[in-house]
Amino acid sequence: GGGYTPFVDLLREKSTSALSKILDVRPDVVNEITTGGALPLHMCGMGRDNQFMTSFLISRGADIEGTSLCA
């Protein structure tokens, strides 16, 4: 209910360095459930800027079979 997580907000960045730093410490965050039940990989498909992080998230373990909880 508090908005999107800082990790999801970083999907808009043009560089993967900030996301890499987070995933190096907390690799589970790549599949975190955000506000509304969306996964970070789901968020890549919801924004033109976010789409460029799709392959990066998959390379870092994003579940391509993951199901968002969005209605």
N, CA, C and O of each residue as an XYZ file, in Angstrom:
284
protein
N       0.770     -1.197      0.000
C       0.000      0.000      0.000
C       0.817      1.270      0.000
O       0.260      2.358     -0.145
N       2.153      1.159      0.162
C       2.971      2.355      0.266
C       3.649      2.765     -1.017
O       4.578      3.571     -0.994
N       3.212      2.236     -2.122
C       3.847      2.579     -3.394
C       4.809      1.494     -3.827
O       4.911      0.448     -3.187
N       5.506      1.743     -4.901
C       6.455      0.765     -5.408
C       7.729      0.797     -4.582
O       8.070      1.820     -3.990
N       8.414     -0.307     -4.548
C       9.631     -0.414     -3.759
C      10.779      0.348     -4.425
O      10.732      0.615     -5.626
N      11.799      0.696     -3.657
C      12.956      1.373     -4.247
C      13.596      0.551     -5.370
O      14.089      1.117     -6.346
N      13.592     -0.780     -5.239
C      14.151     -1.636     -6.277
C      13.411     -1.436     -7.599
O      14.039     -1.284     -8.647
N      12.097     -1.435     -7.551
C      11.293     -1.252     -8.764
C      11.497      0.143     -9.333
O      11.530      0.313    -10.552
N      11.633      1.136     -8.478
C      11.886      2.492     -8.962
C      13.184      2.570     -9.762
O      13.299      3.385    -10.678
N      14.163      1.728     -9.425
C      15.449      1.734    -10.128
C      15.385      1.091    -11.506
O      16.341      1.195    -12.275
N      14.286      0.434    -11.832
C      14.156     -0.175    -13.152
C      14.211      0.868    -14.262
O      14.537      0.538    -15.402
N      13.903      2.098    -13.949
C      13.896      3.173    -14.942
C      15.296      3.679    -15.288
O      15.487      4.385    -16.278
N      16.262      3.309    -14.463
C      17.636      3.760    -14.682
C      18.201      3.182    -15.982
O      17.789      2.106    -16.414
N      19.114      3.874    -16.585
C      19.744      3.403    -17.819
C      20.915      2.468    -17.533
O      21.438      1.829    -18.447
N      21.327      2.384    -16.268
C      22.456      1.551    -15.873
C      21.989      0.478    -14.891
O      21.054      0.694    -14.119
N      22.639     -0.664    -14.928
C      22.287     -1.752    -14.013
C      23.098     -1.703    -12.721
O      22.915     -2.566    -11.862
N      23.981     -0.732    -12.556
C      24.890     -0.739    -11.405
C      24.165     -0.662    -10.063
O      24.520     -1.397     -9.142
N      23.180      0.190     -9.928
C      22.460      0.297     -8.654
C      21.685     -0.981     -8.357
O      21.665     -1.446     -7.217
N      21.045     -1.553     -9.380
C      20.314     -2.808     -9.191
C      21.272     -3.930     -8.830
O      20.956     -4.764     -7.981
N      22.431     -3.961     -9.460
C      23.432     -4.993     -9.171
C      23.889     -4.937     -7.722
O      24.041     -5.971     -7.072
N      24.106     -3.729     -7.219
C      24.536     -3.577     -5.827
C      23.507     -4.153     -4.869
O      23.859     -4.816     -3.894
N      22.247     -3.902     -5.146
C      21.184     -4.441     -4.294
C      21.133     -5.964     -4.403
O      21.059     -6.661     -3.391
N      21.173     -6.474     -5.628
C      21.060     -7.923     -5.836
C      22.274     -8.686     -5.338
O      22.159     -9.866     -5.005
N      23.428     -8.050     -5.278
C      24.611     -8.704     -4.714
C      24.422     -8.999     -3.234
O      24.940     -9.990     -2.718
N      23.676     -8.133     -2.555
C      23.426     -8.296     -1.121
C      22.136     -9.072     -0.859
O      22.086     -9.911      0.040
N      21.098     -8.794     -1.639
C      19.778     -9.400     -1.454
C      19.256     -9.965     -2.770
O      18.377     -9.358     -3.382
N      19.773    -11.114     -3.228
C      19.347    -11.663     -4.519
C      17.857    -12.002     -4.586
O      17.287    -12.057     -5.676
N      17.225    -12.228     -3.438
C      15.796    -12.558     -3.411
C      14.909    -11.405     -3.860
O      13.758    -11.621     -4.238
N      15.428    -10.195     -3.824
C      14.646     -9.012     -4.186
C      14.226     -9.049     -5.656
O      13.261     -8.389     -6.040
N      14.944     -9.816     -6.479
C      14.616     -9.886     -7.900
C      13.204    -10.436     -8.132
O      12.614    -10.214     -9.189
N      12.665    -11.154     -7.137
C      11.316    -11.710     -7.246
C      10.385    -11.192     -6.158
O       9.412    -11.857     -5.804
N      10.678    -10.009     -5.626
C       9.832     -9.457     -4.575
C       8.460     -9.077     -5.122
O       8.313     -8.736     -6.295
N       7.479     -9.142     -4.263
C       6.123     -8.729     -4.634
C       5.946     -7.281     -4.195
O       6.157     -6.942     -3.030
N       5.563     -6.445     -5.131
C       5.425     -5.021     -4.854
C       3.953     -4.647     -4.675
O       3.073     -5.508     -4.693
N       3.710     -3.374     -4.507
C       2.351     -2.869     -4.377
C       1.479     -3.374     -5.522
O       1.879     -3.316     -6.684
N       0.323     -3.853     -5.201
C      -0.588     -4.364     -6.213
C      -0.281     -5.796     -6.626
O      -1.001     -6.370     -7.442
N       0.783     -6.384     -6.072
C       1.114     -7.776     -6.359
C       2.006     -7.994     -7.559
O       2.182     -9.135     -7.984
N       2.570     -6.952     -8.117
C       3.429     -7.086     -9.287
C       4.840     -7.504     -8.899
O       5.356     -7.104     -7.855
N       5.451     -8.308     -9.748
C       6.856     -8.672     -9.608
C       7.694     -7.686    -10.413
O       7.177     -7.069    -11.345
N       8.986     -7.517    -10.077
C       9.813     -6.601    -10.864
C       9.800     -6.921    -12.364
O       9.778     -6.009    -13.189
N       9.815     -8.201    -12.717
C       9.784     -8.571    -14.125
C       8.473     -8.127    -14.780
O       8.459     -7.707    -15.937
N       7.387     -8.222    -14.037
C       6.091     -7.734    -14.519
C       6.152     -6.229    -14.768
O       5.595     -5.726    -15.743
N       6.834     -5.523    -13.876
C       6.950     -4.070    -14.018
C       7.741     -3.682    -15.261
O       7.547     -2.593    -15.801
N       8.632     -4.561    -15.722
C       9.389     -4.280    -16.950
C       8.458     -4.173    -18.149
O       8.753     -3.454    -19.104
N       7.361     -4.869    -18.107
C       6.404     -4.817    -19.198
C       5.386     -3.709    -19.068
O       4.552     -3.522    -19.955
N       5.442     -2.975    -17.982
C       4.443     -1.942    -17.744
C       4.931     -0.526    -18.028
O       4.178      0.437    -17.882
N       6.177     -0.402    -18.428
C       6.685      0.934    -18.700
C       7.744      0.919    -19.775
O       8.601      0.036    -19.806
N       7.683      1.879    -20.638
C       8.648      1.960    -21.739
C      10.075      2.014    -21.214
O      10.958      1.364    -21.774
N      10.320      2.770    -20.157
C      11.669      2.859    -19.604
C      12.090      1.563    -18.911
O      13.257      1.176    -18.962
N      11.147      0.906    -18.273
C      11.457     -0.315    -17.523
C      11.836     -1.490    -18.416
O      12.560     -2.383    -17.976
N      11.367     -1.509    -19.648
C      11.542     -2.677    -20.516
C      13.003     -3.049    -20.734
O      13.311     -4.208    -21.010
N      13.888     -2.095    -20.615
C      15.293     -2.358    -20.885
C      15.975     -3.174    -19.796
O      17.107     -3.619    -19.984
N      15.320     -3.378    -18.677
C      15.890     -4.168    -17.590
C      15.415     -5.623    -17.601
O      15.813     -6.404    -16.736
N      14.582     -5.993    -18.552
C      14.038     -7.346    -18.603
C      15.131     -8.402    -18.643
O      15.152     -9.292    -17.792
N      16.031     -8.328    -19.599
C      17.075     -9.354    -19.720
C      18.017     -9.341    -18.526
O      18.516    -10.388    -18.113
N      18.261     -8.156    -17.969
C      19.112     -8.080    -16.778
C      18.483     -8.828    -15.614
O      19.155     -9.614    -14.947
N      17.192     -8.590    -15.362
C      16.520     -9.272    -14.252
C      16.515    -10.790    -14.461
O      16.722    -11.549    -13.514
N      16.282    -11.220    -15.677
C      16.288    -12.657    -15.960
C      17.683    -13.227    -15.703
O      17.811    -14.315    -15.141
N      18.716    -12.512    -16.103
C      20.087    -12.984    -15.880
C      20.433    -13.061    -14.401
O      21.335    -13.799    -14.005
N      19.711    -12.292    -13.582
C      19.953    -12.293    -12.135
C      18.964    -13.169    -11.375
O      18.897    -13.107    -10.147
N      18.190    -13.989    -12.098
C      17.337    -14.967    -11.437
C      15.867    -14.663    -11.376
O      15.133    -15.357    -10.673
N      15.403    -13.650    -12.086
C      13.963    -13.368    -12.098
C      13.219    -14.582    -12.644
O      13.636    -15.188    -13.631
N      12.135    -14.922    -12.002
C      11.341    -16.085    -12.362
C      10.452    -15.769    -13.558
O       9.457    -15.057    -13.426
N      10.812    -16.301    -14.731
C      10.025    -16.014    -15.933
C       8.688    -16.727    -15.904
O       7.811    -16.429    -16.714
N       8.521    -17.661    -14.985
C       7.254    -18.356    -14.809
C       6.440    -17.733    -13.683
O       5.322    -18.166    -13.403
N       7.006    -16.712    -13.038
C       6.349    -16.076    -11.909
C       5.023    -15.452    -12.290
O       4.861    -14.908    -13.382
N       4.096    -15.540    -11.387
C       2.765    -14.995    -11.618
C       2.567    -13.791    -10.716
O       2.734    -13.880     -9.500
N       2.214    -12.681    -11.311
C       1.940    -11.505    -10.491
C       0.581    -11.723     -9.823
O      -0.234    -12.530    -10.270
N       0.371    -10.995     -8.765
C      -0.890    -11.068     -8.036
C      -1.824     -9.945     -8.438
O      -2.836     -9.706     -7.779
N      -1.485     -9.250     -9.527
C      -2.304     -8.132     -9.993
C      -3.617     -8.650    -10.547
O      -3.671     -9.696    -11.194
N      -4.658     -7.910    -10.286
C      -5.984     -8.305    -10.778
C      -6.193     -7.811    -12.181
O      -7.250     -8.045    -12.766
